[in-house]
mmCIF file of N, CA and C in Angstrom:
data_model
loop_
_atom_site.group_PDB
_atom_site.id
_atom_site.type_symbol
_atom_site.label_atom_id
_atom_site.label_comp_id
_atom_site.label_asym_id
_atom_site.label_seq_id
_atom_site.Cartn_x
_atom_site.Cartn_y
_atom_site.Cartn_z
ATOM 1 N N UNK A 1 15.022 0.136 6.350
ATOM 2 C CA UNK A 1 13.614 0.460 6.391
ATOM 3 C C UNK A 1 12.804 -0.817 6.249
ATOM 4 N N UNK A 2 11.736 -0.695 6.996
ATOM 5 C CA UNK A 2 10.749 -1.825 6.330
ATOM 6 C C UNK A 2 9.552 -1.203 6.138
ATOM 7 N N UNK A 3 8.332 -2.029 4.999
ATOM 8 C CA UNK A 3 7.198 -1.852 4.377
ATOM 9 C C UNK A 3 6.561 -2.524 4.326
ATOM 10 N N UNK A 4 4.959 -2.270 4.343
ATOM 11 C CA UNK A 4 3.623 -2.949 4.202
ATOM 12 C C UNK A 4 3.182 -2.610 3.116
ATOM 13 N N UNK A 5 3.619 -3.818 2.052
ATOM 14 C CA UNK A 5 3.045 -3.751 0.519
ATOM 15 C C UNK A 5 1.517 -4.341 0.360
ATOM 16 N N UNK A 6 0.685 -3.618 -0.048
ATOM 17 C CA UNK A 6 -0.813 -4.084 -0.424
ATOM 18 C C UNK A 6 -1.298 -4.028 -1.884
ATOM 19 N N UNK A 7 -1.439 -5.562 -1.834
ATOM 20 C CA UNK A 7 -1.912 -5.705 -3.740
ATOM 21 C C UNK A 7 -3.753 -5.777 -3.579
ATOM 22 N N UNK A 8 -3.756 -4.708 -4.479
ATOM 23 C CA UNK A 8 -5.379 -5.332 -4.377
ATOM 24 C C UNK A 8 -5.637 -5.198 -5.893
ATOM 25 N N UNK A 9 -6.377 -6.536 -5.892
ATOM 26 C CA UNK A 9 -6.728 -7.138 -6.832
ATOM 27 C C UNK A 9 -7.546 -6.191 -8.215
ATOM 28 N N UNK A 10 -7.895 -6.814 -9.258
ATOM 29 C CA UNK A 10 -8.585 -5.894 -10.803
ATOM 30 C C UNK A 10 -10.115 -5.815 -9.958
ATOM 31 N N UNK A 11 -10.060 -4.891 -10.119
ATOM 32 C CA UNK A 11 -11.826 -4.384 -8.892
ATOM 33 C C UNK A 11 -13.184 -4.599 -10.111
ATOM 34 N N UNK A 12 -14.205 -5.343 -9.812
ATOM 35 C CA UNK A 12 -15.429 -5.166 -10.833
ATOM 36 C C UNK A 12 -15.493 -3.674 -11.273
ATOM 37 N N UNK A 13 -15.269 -2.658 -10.626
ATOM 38 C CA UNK A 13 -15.624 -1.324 -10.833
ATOM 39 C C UNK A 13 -14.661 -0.619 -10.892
ATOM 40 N N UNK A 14 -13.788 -0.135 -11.570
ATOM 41 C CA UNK A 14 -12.683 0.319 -11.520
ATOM 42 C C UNK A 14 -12.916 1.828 -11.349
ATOM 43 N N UNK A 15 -14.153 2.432 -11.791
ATOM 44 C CA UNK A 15 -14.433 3.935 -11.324
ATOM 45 C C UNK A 15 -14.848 4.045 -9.728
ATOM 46 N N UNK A 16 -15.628 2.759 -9.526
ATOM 47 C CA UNK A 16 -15.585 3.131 -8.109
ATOM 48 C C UNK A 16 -15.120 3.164 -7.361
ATOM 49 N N UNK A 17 -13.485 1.937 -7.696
ATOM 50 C CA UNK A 17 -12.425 1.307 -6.887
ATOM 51 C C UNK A 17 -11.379 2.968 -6.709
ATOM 52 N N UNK A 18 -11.805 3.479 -7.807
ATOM 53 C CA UNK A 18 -10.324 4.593 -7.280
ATOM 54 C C UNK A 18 -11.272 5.594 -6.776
ATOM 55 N N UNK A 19 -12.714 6.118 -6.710
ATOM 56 C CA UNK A 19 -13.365 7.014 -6.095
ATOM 57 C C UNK A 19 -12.894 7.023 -4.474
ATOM 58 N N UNK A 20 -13.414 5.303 -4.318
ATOM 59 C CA UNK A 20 -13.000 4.976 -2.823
ATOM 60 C C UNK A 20 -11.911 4.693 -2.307
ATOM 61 N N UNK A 21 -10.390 4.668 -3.690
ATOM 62 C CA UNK A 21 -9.251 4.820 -2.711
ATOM 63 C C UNK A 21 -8.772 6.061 -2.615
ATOM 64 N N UNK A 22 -9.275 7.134 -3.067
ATOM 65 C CA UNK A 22 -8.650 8.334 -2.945
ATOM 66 C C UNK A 22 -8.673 8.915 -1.032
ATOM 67 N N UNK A 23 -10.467 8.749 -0.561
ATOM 68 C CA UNK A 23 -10.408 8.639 0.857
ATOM 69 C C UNK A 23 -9.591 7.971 1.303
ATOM 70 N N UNK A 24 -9.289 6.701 0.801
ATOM 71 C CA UNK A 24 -8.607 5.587 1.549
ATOM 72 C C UNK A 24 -7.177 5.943 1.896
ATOM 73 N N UNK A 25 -6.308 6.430 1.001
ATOM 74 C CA UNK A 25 -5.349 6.560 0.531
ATOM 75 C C UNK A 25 -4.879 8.289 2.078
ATOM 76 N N UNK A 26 -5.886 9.108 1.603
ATOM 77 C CA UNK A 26 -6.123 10.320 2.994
ATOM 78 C C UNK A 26 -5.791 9.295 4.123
ATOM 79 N N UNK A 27 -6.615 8.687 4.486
ATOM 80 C CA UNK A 27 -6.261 7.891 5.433
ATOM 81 C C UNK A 27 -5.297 7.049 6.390
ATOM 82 N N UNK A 28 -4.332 6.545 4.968
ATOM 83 C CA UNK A 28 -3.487 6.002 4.904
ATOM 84 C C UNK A 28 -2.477 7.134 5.691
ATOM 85 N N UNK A 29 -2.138 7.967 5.148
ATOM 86 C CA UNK A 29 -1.121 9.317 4.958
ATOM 87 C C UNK A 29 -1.290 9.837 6.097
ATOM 88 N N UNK A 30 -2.414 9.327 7.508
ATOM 89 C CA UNK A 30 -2.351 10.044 8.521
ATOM 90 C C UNK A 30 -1.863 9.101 9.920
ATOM 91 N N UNK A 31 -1.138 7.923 9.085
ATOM 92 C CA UNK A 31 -1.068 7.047 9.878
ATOM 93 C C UNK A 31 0.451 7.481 10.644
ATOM 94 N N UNK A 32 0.581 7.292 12.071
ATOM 95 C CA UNK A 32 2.125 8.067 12.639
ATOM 96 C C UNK A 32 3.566 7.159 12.169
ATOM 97 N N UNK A 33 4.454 7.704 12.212
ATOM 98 C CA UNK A 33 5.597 7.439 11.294
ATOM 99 C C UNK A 33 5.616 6.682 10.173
ATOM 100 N N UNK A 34 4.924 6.904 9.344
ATOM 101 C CA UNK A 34 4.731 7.248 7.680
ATOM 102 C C UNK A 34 6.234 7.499 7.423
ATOM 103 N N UNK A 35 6.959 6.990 6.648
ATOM 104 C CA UNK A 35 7.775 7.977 6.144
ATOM 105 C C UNK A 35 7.817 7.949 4.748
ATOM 106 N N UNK A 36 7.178 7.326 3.896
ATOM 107 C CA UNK A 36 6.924 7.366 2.408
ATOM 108 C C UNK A 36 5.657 6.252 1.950
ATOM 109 N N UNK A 37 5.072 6.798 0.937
ATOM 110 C CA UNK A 37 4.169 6.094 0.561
ATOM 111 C C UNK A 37 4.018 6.387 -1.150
ATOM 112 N N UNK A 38 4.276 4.544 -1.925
ATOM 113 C CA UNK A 38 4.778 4.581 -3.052
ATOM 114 C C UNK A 38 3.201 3.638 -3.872
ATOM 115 N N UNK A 39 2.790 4.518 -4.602
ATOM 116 C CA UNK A 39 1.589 3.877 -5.190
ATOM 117 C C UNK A 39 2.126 3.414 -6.775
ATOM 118 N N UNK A 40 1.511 1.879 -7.038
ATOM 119 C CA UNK A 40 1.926 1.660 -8.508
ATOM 120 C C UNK A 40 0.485 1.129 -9.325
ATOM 121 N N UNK A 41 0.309 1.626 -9.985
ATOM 122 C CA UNK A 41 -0.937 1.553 -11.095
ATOM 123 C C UNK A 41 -0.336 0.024 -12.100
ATOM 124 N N UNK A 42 -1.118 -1.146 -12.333
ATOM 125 C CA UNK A 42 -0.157 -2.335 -12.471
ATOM 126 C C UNK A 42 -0.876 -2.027 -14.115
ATOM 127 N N UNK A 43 -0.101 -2.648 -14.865
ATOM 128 C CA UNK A 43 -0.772 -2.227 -16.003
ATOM 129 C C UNK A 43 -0.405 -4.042 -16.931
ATOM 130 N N UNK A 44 0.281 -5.279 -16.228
ATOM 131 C CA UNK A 44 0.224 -6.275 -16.977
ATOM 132 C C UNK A 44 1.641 -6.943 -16.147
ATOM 133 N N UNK A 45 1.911 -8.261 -16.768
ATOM 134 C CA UNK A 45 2.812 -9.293 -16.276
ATOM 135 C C UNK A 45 3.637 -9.824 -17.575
ATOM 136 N N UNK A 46 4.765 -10.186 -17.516
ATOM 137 C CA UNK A 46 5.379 -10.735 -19.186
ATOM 138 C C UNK A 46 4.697 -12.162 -19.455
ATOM 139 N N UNK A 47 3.654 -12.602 -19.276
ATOM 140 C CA UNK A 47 2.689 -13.474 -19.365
ATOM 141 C C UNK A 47 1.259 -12.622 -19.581
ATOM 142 N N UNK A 48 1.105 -11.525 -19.825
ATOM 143 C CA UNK A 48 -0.080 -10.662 -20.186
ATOM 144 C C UNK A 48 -0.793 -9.778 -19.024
ATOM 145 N N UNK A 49 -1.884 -10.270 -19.256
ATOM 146 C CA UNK A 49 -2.651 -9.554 -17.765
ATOM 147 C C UNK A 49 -2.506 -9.937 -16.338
ATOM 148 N N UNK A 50 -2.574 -8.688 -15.343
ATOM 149 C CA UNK A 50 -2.437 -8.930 -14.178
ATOM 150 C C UNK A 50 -3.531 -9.120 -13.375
ATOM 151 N N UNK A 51 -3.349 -9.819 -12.303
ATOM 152 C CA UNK A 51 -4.581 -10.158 -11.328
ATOM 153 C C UNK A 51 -5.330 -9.289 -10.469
ATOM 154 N N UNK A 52 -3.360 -8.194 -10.525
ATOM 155 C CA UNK A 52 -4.231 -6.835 -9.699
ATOM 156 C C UNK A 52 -3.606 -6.045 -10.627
ATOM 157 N N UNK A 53 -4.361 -5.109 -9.496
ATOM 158 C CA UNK A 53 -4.898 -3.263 -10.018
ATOM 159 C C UNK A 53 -3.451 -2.631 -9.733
ATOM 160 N N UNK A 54 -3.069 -2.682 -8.392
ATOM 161 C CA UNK A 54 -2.897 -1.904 -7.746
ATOM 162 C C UNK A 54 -2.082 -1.964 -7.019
ATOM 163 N N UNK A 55 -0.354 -1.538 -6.431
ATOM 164 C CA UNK A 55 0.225 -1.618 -5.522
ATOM 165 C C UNK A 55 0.662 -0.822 -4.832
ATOM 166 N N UNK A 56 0.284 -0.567 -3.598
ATOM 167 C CA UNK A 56 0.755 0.522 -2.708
ATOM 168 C C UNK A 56 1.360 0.137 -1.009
ATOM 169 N N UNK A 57 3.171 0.865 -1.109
ATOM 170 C CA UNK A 57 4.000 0.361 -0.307
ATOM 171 C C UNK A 57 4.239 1.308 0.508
ATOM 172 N N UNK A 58 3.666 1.178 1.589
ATOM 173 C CA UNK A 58 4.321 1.872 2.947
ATOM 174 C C UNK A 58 5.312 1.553 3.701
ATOM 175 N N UNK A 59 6.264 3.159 3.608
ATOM 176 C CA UNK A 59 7.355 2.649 4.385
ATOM 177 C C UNK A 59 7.710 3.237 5.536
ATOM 178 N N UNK A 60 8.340 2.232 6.668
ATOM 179 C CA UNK A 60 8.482 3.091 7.911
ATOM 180 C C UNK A 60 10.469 2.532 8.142
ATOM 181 N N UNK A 61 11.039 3.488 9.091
ATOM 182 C CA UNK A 61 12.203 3.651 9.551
ATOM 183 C C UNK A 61 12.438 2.047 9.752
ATOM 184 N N UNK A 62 11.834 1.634 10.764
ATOM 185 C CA UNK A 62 12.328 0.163 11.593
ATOM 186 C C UNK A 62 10.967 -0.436 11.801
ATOM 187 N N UNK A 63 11.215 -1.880 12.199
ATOM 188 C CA UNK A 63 9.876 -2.580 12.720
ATOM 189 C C UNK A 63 9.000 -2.095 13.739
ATOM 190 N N UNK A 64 10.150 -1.510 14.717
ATOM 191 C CA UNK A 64 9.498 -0.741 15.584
ATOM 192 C C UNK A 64 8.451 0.341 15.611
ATOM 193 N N UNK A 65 8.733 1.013 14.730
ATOM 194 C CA UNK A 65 8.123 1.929 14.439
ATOM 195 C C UNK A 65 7.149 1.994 13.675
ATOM 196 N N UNK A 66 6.775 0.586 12.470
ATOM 197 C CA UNK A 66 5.853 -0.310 11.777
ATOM 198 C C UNK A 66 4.893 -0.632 13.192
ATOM 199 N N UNK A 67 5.756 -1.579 13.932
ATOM 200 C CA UNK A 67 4.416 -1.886 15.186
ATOM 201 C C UNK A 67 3.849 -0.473 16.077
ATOM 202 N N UNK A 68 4.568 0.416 16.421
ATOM 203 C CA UNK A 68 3.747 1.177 17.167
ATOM 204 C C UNK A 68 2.641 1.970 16.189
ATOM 205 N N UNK A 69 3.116 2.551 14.438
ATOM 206 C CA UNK A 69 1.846 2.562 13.622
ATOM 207 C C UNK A 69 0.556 1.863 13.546
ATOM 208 N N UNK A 70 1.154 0.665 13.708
ATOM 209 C CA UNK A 70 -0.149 -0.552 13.499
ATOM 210 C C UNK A 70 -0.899 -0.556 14.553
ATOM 211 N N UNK A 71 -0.292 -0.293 16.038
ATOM 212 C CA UNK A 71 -0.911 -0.030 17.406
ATOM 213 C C UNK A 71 -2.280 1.276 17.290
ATOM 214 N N UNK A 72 -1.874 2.399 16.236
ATOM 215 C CA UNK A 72 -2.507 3.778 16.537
ATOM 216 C C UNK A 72 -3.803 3.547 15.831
ATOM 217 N N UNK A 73 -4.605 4.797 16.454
ATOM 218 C CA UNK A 73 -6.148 4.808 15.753
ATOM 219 C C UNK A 73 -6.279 5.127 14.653
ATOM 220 N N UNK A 74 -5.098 5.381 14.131
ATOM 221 C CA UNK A 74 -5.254 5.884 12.179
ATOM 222 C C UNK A 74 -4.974 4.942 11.745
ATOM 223 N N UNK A 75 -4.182 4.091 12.247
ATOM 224 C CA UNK A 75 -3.936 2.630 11.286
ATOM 225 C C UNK A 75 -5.262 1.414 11.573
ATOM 226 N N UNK A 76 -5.939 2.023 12.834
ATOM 227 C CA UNK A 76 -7.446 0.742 12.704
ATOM 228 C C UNK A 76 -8.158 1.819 11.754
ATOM 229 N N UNK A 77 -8.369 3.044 12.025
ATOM 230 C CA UNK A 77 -9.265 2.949 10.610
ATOM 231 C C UNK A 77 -9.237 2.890 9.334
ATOM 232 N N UNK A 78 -7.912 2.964 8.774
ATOM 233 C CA UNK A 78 -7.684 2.659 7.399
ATOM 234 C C UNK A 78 -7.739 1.031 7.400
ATOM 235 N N UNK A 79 -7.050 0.275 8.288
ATOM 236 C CA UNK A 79 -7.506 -1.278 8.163
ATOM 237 C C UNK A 79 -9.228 -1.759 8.534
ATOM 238 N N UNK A 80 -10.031 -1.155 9.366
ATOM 239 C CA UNK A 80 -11.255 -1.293 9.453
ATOM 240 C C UNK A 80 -11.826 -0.695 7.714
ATOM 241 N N UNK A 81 -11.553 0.247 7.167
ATOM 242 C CA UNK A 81 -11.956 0.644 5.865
ATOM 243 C C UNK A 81 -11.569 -0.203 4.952
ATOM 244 N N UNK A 82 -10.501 -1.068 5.017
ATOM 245 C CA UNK A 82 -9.806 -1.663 3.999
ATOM 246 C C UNK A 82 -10.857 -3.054 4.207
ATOM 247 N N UNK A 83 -10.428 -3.185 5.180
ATOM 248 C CA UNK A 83 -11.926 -4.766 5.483
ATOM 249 C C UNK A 83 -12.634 -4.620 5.058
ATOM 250 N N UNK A 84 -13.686 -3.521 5.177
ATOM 251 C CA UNK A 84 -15.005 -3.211 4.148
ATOM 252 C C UNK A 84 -15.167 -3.105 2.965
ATOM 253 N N UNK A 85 -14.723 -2.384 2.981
ATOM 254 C CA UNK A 85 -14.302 -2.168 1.189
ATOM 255 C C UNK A 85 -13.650 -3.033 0.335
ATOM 256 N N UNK A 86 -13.156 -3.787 1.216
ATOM 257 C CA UNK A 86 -11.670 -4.875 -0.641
ATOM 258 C C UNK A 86 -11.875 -5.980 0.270
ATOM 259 N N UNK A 87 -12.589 -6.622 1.003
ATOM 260 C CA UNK A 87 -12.294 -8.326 1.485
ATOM 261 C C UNK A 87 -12.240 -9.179 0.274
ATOM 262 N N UNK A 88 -11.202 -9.620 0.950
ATOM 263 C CA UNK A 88 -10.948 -10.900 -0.424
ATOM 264 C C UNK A 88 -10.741 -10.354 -1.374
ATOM 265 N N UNK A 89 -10.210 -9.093 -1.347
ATOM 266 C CA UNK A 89 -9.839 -8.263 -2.862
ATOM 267 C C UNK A 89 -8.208 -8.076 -2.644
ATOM 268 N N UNK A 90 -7.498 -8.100 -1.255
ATOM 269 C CA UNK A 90 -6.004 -7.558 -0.795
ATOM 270 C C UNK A 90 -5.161 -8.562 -0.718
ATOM 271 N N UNK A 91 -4.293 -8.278 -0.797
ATOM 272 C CA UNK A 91 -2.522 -9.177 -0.323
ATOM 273 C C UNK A 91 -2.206 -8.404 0.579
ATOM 274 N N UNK A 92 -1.667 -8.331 1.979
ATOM 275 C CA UNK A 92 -1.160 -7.596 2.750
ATOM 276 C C UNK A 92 -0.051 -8.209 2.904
ATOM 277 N N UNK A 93 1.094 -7.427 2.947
ATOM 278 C CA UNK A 93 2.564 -8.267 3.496
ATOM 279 C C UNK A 93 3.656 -7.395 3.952
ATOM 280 N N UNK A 94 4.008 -7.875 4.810
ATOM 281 C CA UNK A 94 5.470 -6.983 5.451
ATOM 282 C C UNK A 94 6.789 -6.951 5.274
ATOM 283 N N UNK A 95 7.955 -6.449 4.959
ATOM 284 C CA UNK A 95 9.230 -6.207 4.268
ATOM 285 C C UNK A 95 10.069 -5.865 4.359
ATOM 286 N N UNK A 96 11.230 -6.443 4.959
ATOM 287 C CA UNK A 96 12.117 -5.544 4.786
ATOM 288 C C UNK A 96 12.954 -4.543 3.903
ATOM 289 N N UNK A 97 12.869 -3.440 3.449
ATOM 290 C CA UNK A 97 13.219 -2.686 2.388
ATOM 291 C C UNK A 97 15.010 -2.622 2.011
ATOM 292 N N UNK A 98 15.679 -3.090 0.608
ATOM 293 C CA UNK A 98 16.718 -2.340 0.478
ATOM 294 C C UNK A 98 17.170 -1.527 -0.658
ATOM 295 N N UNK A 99 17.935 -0.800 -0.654
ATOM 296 C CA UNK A 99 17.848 -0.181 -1.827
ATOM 297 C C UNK A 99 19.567 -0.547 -2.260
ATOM 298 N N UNK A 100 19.762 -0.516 -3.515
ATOM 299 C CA UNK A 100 20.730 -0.324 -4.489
ATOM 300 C C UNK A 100 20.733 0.862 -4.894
ATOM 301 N N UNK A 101 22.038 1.706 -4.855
ATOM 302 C CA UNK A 101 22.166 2.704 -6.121
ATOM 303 C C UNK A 101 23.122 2.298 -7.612
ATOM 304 N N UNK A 102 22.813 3.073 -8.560
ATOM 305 C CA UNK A 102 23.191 2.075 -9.356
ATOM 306 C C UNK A 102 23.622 3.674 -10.644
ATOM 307 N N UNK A 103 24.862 4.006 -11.169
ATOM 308 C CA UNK A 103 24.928 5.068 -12.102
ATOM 309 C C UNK A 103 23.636 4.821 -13.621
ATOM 310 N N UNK A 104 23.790 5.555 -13.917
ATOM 311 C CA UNK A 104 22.678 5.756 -14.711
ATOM 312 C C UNK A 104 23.367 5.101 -16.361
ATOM 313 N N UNK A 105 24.799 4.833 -16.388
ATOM 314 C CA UNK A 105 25.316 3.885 -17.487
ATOM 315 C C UNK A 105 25.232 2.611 -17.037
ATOM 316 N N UNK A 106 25.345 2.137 -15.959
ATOM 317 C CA UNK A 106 25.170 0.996 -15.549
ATOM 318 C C UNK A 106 23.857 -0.066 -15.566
#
């Protein structure tokens, strides 16, 4: 699998920052081959506070299927919304995903 992880940064407004990602987030979820979408609420770093808020990782099957998303009209308007709303507030980056399983004594 690969993913488009987006950090966005500690927002001046933190009531308004999640008012306006809840639309955002709708948005996100209508984008074509979606196949999971993993939101993390950042709450600090082992050096104290974090820079961001917020991490949320979209994942799709293959690259392929990452580029023809990024091609569709649901993915310009959640990126046209994301421009408006958070410039100079985001990290955008792309990934290849792997997973480990691992027993639960281990």
């Amino acid at each position: 699998m690969v993913k488009v992880i987006t950090l966005y940064r500690v927002p001046p407004d933190p009531e308004a920052f999640e008012r306006w990602y809840v639309q955002h987030l709708a948005r996100i979820e209508r984008i074509p081959h979606l196949r999971r979408v993993e939101v993390s609420r950042i709450w600090g770093t082992p050096a104290g506070a974090s820079p961001f808020h917020l991490m949320v990782e979209m994942y799709f099957e293959d690259r392929a299927a990452l580029e023809a998303a990024l091609r569709s009209p649901e993915a310009a308007e959640a990126s046209a919304d994301l421009a408006r709303a958070m410039a100079g507030q985001v990290l955008v980056m792309f990934a290849d995903a792997f997973e480990e399983e691992r027993s639960a004594a281990g």
